[in-house]
Short mmCIF file of C-alpha atoms and ligand atoms in Angstrom, two decimals:
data_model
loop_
_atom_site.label_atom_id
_atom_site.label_comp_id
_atom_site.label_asym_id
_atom_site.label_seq_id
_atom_site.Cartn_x
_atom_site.Cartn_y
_atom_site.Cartn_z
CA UNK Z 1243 -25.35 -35.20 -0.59
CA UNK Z 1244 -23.57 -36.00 2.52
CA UNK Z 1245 -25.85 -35.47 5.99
CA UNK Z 1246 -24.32 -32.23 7.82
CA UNK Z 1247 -25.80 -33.24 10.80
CA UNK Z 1248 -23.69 -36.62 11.63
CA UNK Z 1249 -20.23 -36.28 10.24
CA UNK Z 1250 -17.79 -38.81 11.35
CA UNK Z 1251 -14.78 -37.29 13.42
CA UNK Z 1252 -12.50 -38.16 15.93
CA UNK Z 1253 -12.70 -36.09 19.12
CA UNK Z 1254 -11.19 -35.72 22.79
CA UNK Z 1255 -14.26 -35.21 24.71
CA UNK Z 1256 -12.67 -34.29 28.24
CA UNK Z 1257 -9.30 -32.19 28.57
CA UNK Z 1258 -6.55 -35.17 28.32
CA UNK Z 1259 -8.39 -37.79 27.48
CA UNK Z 1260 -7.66 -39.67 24.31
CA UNK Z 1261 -9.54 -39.09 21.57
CA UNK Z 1262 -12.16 -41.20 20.30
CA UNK Z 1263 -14.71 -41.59 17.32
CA UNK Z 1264 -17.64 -39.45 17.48
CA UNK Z 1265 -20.18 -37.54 14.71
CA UNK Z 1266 -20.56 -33.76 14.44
CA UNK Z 1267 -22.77 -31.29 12.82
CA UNK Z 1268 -21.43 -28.79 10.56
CA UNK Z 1269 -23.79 -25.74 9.83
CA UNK Z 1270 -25.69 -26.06 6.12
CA UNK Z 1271 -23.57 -24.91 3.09
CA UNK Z 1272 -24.19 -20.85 2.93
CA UNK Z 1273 -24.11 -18.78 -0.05
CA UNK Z 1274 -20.57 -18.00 0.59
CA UNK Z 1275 -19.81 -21.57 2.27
CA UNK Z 1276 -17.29 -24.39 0.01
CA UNK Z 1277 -18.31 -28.09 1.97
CA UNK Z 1278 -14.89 -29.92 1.83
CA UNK Z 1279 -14.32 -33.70 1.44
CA UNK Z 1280 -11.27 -33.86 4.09
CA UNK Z 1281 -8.55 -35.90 2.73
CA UNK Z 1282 -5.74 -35.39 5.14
CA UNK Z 1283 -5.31 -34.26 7.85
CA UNK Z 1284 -2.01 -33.13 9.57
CA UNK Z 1285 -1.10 -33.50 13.30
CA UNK Z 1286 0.31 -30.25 14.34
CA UNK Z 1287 1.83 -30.06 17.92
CA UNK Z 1288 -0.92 -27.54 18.68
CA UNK Z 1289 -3.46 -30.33 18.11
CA UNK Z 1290 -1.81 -31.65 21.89
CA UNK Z 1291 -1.33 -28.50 23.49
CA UNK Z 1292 -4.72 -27.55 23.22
CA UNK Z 1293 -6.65 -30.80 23.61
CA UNK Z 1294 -4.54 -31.18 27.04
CA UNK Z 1295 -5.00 -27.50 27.80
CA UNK Z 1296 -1.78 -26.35 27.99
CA UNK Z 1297 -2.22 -23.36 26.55
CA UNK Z 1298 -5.78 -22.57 29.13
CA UNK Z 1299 -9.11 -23.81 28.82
CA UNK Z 1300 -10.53 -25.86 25.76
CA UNK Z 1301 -14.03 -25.90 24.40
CA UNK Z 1302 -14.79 -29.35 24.28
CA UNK Z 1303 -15.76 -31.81 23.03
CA UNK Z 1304 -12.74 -30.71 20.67
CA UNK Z 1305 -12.11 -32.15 17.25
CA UNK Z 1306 -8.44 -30.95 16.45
CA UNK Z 1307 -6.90 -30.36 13.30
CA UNK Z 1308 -5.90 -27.21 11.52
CA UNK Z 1309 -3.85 -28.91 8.07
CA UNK Z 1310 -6.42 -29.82 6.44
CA UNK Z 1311 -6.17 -31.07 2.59
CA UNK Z 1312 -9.48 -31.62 0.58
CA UNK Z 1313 -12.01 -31.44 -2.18
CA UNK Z 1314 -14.52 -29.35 -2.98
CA UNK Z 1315 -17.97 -31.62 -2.84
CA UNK Z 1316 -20.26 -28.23 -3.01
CA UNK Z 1317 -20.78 -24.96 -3.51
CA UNK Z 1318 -23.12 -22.16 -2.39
CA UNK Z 1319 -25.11 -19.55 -4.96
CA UNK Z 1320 -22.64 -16.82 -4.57
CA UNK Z 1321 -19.28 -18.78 -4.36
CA UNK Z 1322 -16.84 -17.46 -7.24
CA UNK Z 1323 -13.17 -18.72 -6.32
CA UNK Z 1324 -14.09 -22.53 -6.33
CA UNK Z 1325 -15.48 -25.23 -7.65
CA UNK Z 1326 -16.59 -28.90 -7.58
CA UNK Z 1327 -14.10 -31.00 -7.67
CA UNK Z 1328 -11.50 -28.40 -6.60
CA UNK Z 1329 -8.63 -29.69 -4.92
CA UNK Z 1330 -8.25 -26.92 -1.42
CA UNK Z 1331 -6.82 -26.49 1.54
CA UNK Z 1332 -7.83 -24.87 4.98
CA UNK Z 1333 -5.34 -23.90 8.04
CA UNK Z 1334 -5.44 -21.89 11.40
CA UNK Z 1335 -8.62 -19.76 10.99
CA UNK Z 1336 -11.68 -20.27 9.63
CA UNK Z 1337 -12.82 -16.31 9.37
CA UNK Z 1338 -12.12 -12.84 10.75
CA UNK Z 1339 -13.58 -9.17 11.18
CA UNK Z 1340 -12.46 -8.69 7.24
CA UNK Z 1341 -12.72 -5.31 8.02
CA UNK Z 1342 -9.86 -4.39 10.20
CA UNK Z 1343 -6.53 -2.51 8.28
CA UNK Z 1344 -4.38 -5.97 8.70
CA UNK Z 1345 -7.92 -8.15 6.61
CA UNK Z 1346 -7.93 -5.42 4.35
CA UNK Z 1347 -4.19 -6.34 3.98
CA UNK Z 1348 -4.60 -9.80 3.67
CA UNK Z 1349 -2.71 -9.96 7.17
CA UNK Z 1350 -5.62 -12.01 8.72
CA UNK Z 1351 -3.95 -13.75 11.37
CA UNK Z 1352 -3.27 -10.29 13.27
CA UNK Z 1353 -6.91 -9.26 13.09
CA UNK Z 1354 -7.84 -6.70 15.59
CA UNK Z 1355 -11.04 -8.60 16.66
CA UNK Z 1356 -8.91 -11.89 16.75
CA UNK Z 1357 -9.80 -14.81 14.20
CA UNK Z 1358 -11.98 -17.67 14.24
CA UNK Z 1359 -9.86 -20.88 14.93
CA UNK Z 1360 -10.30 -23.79 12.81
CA UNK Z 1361 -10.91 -25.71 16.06
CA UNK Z 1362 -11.21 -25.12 19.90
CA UNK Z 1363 -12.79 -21.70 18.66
CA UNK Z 1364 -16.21 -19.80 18.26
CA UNK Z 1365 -17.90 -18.86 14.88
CA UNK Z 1366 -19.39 -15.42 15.03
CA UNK Z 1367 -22.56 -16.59 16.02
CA UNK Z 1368 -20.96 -18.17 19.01
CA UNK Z 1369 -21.05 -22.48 17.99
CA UNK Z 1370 -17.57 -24.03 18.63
CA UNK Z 1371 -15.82 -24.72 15.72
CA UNK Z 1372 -14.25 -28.48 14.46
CA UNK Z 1373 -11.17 -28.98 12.64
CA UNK Z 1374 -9.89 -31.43 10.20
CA UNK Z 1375 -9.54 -34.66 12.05
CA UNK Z 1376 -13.20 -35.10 10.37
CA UNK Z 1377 -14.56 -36.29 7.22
CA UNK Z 1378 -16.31 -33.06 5.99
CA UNK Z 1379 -15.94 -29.02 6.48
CA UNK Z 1380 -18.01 -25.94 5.33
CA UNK Z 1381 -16.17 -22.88 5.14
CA UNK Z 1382 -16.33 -19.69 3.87
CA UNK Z 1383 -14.34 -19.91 0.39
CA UNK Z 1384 -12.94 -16.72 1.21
CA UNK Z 1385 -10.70 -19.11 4.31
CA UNK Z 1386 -9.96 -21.91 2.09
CA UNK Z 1387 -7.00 -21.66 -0.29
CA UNK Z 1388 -6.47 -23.73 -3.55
CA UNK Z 1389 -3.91 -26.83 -3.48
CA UNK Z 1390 -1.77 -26.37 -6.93
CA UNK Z 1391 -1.36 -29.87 -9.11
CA UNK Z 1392 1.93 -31.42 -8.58
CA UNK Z 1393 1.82 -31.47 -4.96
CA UNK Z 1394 -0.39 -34.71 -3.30
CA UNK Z 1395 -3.00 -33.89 -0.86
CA UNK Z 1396 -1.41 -35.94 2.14
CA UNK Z 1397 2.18 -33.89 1.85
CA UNK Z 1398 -0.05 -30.61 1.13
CA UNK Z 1399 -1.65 -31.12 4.34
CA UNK Z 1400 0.69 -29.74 6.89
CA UNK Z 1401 1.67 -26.59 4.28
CA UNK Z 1402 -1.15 -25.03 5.87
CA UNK Z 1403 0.57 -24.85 9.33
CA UNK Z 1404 3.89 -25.62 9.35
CA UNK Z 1405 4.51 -24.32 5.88
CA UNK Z 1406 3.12 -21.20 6.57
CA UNK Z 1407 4.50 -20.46 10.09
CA UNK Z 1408 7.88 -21.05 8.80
CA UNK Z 1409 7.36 -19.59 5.26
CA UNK Z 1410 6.00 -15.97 6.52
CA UNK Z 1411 9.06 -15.02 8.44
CA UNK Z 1412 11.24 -16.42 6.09
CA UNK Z 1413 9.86 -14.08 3.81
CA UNK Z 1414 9.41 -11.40 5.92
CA UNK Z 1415 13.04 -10.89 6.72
CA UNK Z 1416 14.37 -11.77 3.29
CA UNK Z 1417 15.76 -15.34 3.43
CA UNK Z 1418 17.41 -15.81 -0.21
CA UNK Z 1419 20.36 -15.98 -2.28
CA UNK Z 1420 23.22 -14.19 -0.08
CA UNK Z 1421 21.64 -14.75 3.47
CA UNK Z 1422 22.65 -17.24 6.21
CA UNK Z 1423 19.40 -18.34 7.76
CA UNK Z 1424 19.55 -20.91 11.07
CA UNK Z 1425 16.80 -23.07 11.63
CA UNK Z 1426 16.72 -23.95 15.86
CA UNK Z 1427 15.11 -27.36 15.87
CA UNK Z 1428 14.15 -30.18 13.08
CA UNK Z 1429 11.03 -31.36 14.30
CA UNK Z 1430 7.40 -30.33 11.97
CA UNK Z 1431 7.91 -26.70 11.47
CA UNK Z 1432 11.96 -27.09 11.61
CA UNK Z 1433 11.99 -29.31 8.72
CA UNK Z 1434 9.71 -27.42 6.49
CA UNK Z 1435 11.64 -24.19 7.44
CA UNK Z 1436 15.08 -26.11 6.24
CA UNK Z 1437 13.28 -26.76 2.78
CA UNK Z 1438 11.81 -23.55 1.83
CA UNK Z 1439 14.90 -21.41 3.06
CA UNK Z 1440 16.96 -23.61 1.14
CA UNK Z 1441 14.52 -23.08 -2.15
CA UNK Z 1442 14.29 -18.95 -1.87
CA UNK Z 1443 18.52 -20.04 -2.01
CA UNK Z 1444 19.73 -18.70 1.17
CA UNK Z 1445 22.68 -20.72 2.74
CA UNK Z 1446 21.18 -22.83 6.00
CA UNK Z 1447 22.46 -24.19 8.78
CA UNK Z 1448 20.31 -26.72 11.45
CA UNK Z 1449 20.96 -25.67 15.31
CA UNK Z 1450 19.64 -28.93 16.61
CA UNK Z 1451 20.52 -30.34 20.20
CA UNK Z 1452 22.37 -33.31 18.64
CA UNK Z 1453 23.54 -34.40 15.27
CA UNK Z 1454 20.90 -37.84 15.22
CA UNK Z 1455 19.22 -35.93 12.29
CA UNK Z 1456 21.93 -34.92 10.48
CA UNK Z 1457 21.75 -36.79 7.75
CA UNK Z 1458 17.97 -35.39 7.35
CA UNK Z 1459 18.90 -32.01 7.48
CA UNK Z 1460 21.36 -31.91 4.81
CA UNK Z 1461 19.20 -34.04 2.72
CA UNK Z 1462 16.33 -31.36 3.57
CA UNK Z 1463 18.56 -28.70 2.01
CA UNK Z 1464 20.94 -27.55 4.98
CA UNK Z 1465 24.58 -26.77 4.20
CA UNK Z 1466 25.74 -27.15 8.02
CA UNK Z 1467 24.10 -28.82 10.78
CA UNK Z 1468 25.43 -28.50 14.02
CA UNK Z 1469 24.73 -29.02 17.80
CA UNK Z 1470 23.76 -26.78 20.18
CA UNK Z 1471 24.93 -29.22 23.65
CA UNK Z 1472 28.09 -28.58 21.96
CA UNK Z 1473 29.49 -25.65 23.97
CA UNK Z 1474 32.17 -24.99 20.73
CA UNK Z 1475 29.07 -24.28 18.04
CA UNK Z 1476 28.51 -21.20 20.01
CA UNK Z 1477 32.11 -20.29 20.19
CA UNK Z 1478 32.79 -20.81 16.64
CA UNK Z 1479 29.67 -19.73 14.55
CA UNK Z 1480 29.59 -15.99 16.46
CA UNK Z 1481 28.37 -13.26 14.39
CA UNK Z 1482 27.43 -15.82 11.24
CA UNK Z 1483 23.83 -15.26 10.50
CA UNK Z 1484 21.70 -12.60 8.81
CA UNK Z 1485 18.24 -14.74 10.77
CA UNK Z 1486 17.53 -17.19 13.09
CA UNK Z 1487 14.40 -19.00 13.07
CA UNK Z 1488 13.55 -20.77 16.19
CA UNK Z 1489 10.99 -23.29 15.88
CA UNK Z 1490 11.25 -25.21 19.11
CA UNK Z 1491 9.18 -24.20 22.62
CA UNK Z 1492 11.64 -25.04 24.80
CA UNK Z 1493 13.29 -21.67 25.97
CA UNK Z 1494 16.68 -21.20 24.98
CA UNK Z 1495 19.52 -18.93 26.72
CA UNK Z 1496 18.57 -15.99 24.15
CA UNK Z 1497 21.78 -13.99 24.68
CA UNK Z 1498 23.77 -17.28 23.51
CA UNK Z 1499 21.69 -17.31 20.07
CA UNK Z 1500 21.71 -13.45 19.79
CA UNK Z 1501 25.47 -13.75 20.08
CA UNK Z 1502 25.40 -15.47 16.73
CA UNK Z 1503 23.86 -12.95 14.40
CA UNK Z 1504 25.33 -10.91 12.78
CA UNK Z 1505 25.12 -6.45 12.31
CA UNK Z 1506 20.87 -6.03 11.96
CA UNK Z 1507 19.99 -9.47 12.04
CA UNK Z 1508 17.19 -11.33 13.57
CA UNK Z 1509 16.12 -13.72 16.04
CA UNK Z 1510 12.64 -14.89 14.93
CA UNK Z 1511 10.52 -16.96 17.41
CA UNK Z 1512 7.74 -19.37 16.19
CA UNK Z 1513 7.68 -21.87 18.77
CA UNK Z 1514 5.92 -20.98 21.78
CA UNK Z 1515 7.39 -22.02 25.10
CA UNK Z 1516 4.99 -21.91 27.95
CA UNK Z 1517 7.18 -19.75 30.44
CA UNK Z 1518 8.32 -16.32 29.95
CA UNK Z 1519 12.36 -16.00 28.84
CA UNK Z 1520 14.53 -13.26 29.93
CA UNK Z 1521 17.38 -10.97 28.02
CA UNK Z 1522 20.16 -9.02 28.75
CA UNK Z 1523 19.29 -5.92 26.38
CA UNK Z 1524 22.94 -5.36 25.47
CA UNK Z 1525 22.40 -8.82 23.32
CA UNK Z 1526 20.50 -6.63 21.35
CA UNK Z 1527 22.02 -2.99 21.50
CA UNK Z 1528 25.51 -4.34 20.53
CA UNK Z 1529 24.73 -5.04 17.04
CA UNK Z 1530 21.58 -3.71 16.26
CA UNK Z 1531 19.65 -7.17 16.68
CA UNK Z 1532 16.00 -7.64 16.63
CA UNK Z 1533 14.28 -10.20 18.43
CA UNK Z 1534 10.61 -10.96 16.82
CA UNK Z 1535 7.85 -13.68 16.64
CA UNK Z 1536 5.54 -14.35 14.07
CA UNK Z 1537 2.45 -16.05 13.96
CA UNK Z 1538 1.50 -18.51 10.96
CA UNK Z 1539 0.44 -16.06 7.63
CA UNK Z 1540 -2.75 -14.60 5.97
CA UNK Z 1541 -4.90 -16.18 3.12
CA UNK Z 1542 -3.36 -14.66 0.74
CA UNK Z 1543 0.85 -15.40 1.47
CA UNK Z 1544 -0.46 -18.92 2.24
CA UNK Z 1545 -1.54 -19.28 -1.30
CA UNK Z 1546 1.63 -18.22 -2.38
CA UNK Z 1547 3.22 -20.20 -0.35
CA UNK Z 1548 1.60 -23.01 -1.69
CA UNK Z 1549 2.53 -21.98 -5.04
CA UNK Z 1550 6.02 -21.37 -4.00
CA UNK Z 1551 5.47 -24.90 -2.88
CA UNK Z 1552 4.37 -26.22 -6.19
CA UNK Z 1553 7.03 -24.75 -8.26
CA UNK Z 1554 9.90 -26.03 -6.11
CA UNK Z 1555 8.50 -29.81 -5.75
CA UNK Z 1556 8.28 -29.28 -1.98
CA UNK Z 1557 5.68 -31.08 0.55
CA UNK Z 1558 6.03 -32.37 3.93
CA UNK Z 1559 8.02 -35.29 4.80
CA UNK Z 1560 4.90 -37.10 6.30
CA UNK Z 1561 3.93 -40.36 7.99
CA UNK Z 1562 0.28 -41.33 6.87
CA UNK Z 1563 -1.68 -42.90 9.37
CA UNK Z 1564 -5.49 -44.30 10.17
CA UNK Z 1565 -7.52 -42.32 12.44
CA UNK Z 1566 -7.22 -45.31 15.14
CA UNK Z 1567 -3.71 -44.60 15.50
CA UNK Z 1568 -4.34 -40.36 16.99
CA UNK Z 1569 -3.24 -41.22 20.60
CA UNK Z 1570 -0.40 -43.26 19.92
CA UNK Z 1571 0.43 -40.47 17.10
CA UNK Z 1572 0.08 -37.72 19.86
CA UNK Z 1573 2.80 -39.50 22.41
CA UNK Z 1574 5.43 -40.02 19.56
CA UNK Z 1575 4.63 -36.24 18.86
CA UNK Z 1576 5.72 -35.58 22.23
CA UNK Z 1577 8.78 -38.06 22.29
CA UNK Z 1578 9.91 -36.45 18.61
CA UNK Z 1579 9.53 -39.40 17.64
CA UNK Z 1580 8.41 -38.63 13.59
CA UNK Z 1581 9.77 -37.61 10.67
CA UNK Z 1582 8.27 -34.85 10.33
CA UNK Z 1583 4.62 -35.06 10.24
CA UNK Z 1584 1.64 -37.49 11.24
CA UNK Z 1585 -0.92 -36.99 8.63
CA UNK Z 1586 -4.36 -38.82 9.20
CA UNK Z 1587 -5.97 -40.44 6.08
CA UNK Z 1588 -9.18 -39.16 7.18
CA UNK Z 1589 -11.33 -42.14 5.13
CA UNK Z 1590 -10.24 -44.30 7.89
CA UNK Z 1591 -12.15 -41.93 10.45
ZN1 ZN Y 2025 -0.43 -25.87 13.89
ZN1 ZN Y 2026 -9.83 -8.02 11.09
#
């Protein structure tokens, strides 16, 4: 049985500084509780914003890491959903009021109270949580979802974040067979978004600052890829598309985009830039556009995602790395310089 109580992990122990081995304790395995063997890992651009407190103040020492890809090593007395040896998965939260109308839905990640974050986050008790870039987890199995056959653990990983964030919307606003669904930037989430709008079968198109990934993007699944510092792609594709998913956090000239949906369609933000964006309301009035933002998905739609997953053959496109290699992962995050995912092999931790 491994020792709860020293658990390798990899940690930034001051806001901005790199991260660096450490151990952790995770609380013991609870009647309800699943203790994961981590696998994988994924890097998720959150991982940076909130170890450099971007986003406002961190709890630290932080262990990031919220695509995490595993095995179930135990179980508690009352656990029914899982077993040993069960191949699982755990993303953005880690628990939630489960009373609220949206838990009762299965719409966790709008709980009224908030949810518990997989990292830089309190349990209900108050002790910071620590996410995946670790060797071991105990969660409550009603937070961990299962990982079908057929997909590998490593690709699995980032499913839980940037599968989800891009899969929920796509969903919600009915990408499929007959829609023309734009995906705003091919970075983590962007190239996920490319491969499951393409597999519910609507037609996509990449709005991407240049065409260096163009060849990606049609491989992906995209019909059209075109570029956005190209003042024509505005001009030309006006009134084209049923949604727009925008998956960078850079803020855009929203009239521009709006100007390229069509009657009722929808502008759907996922990225989150830092400063506030303004809008002409007639972008919206002429038209009868919405402008929206969602925020990753619930346990249940991320199992089906994952199944969705399965059945179409689709995982991240990932780059597998040791746990030694974080920091320099983190600055080619920030350069875009991957394709599309850094996933740590966390036996190297
Ligand atoms: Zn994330
Ligand atoms: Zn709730």
């Amino acid at each position: 049985m491994t020792s709860l109580t020293a658990i390798p992990a990899y940690a930034a122990p001051a806001p901005k500084a790199p991260l660096e081995r450490t151990t952790i304790a995770r609380r013991p395995v609870g009647p309800h509780d699943v203790l994961i063997e981590i696998k994988y890992a994924g890097i998720c651009h959150s991982d940076i914003h909130q170890a450099r407190e971007g986003w406002g103040k961190g709890i630290f020492p932080m262990v990031p890491g919220h695509e995490i890809a595993g095995i179930v090593t135990a179980t508690g007395s009352a656990v029914t959903r899982y077993a040993v040896g069960d191949r699982v998965g755990v993303g953005c939260f880690v628990d939630s009021c489960r009373e609220c109308e949206y838990c009762e839905q299965g719409l966790e990640q709008y709980c009224v109270q908030g949810t518990v974050a997989t990292y830089n986050g309190r349990e209900k008790n108050g002790e910071p949580t620590y996410g995946g870039y670790s060797t071991h987890l105990v969660v409550d199995e009603g937070y961990a979802v299962r990982i079908p056959e057929g997909i590998g653990l490593d690709e699995a990983a980032p499913l839980l974040c940037a599968g989800i964030t891009t899969y929920s919307p796509l969903r919600h606003w009915n990408a499929g067979p007959g829609k023309r669904v734009a995906v705003v930037g091919l970075g983590g989430l962007g190239h996920m978004a490319v491969k499951l709008a393409a597999a519910m079968g609507a037609e996509v198109t990449v709005l991407s600052q240049s065409l260096r990934k163009k060849d990606d993007g049609l491989r992906l699944g995209a019909t059209h890829y075109r570029a956005t510092s190209d003042e024509a792609t505005f001009e030309e594709l006006r009134g084209s598309f049923d949604l727009i998913l925008c998956t960078v956090s850079a803020p855009l000239p929203l009239g521009s985009y709006l100007g390229l949906l069509r009657v009722d369609g929808a502008f759907v933000n996922v990225g989150a830039p830092e400063e506030p964006n303004s809008l002409n309301m007639f972008s919206l009035i002429a038209g009868r556009k919405t402008l929206a933002g969602s925020s990753i998905g619930g346990i249940p739609e991320t199992q089906e995602m994952l199944d969705f997953c399965a059945e179409h053959h689709l995982g991240a496109d990932i780059e597998v790395i040791r746990a030694d290699q974080i920091n320099e992962a983190y600055e080619r995050v920030l350069a875009s310089d991957v394709r599309y995912r850094f996933v740590i092999d966390t036996a190297t931790i």
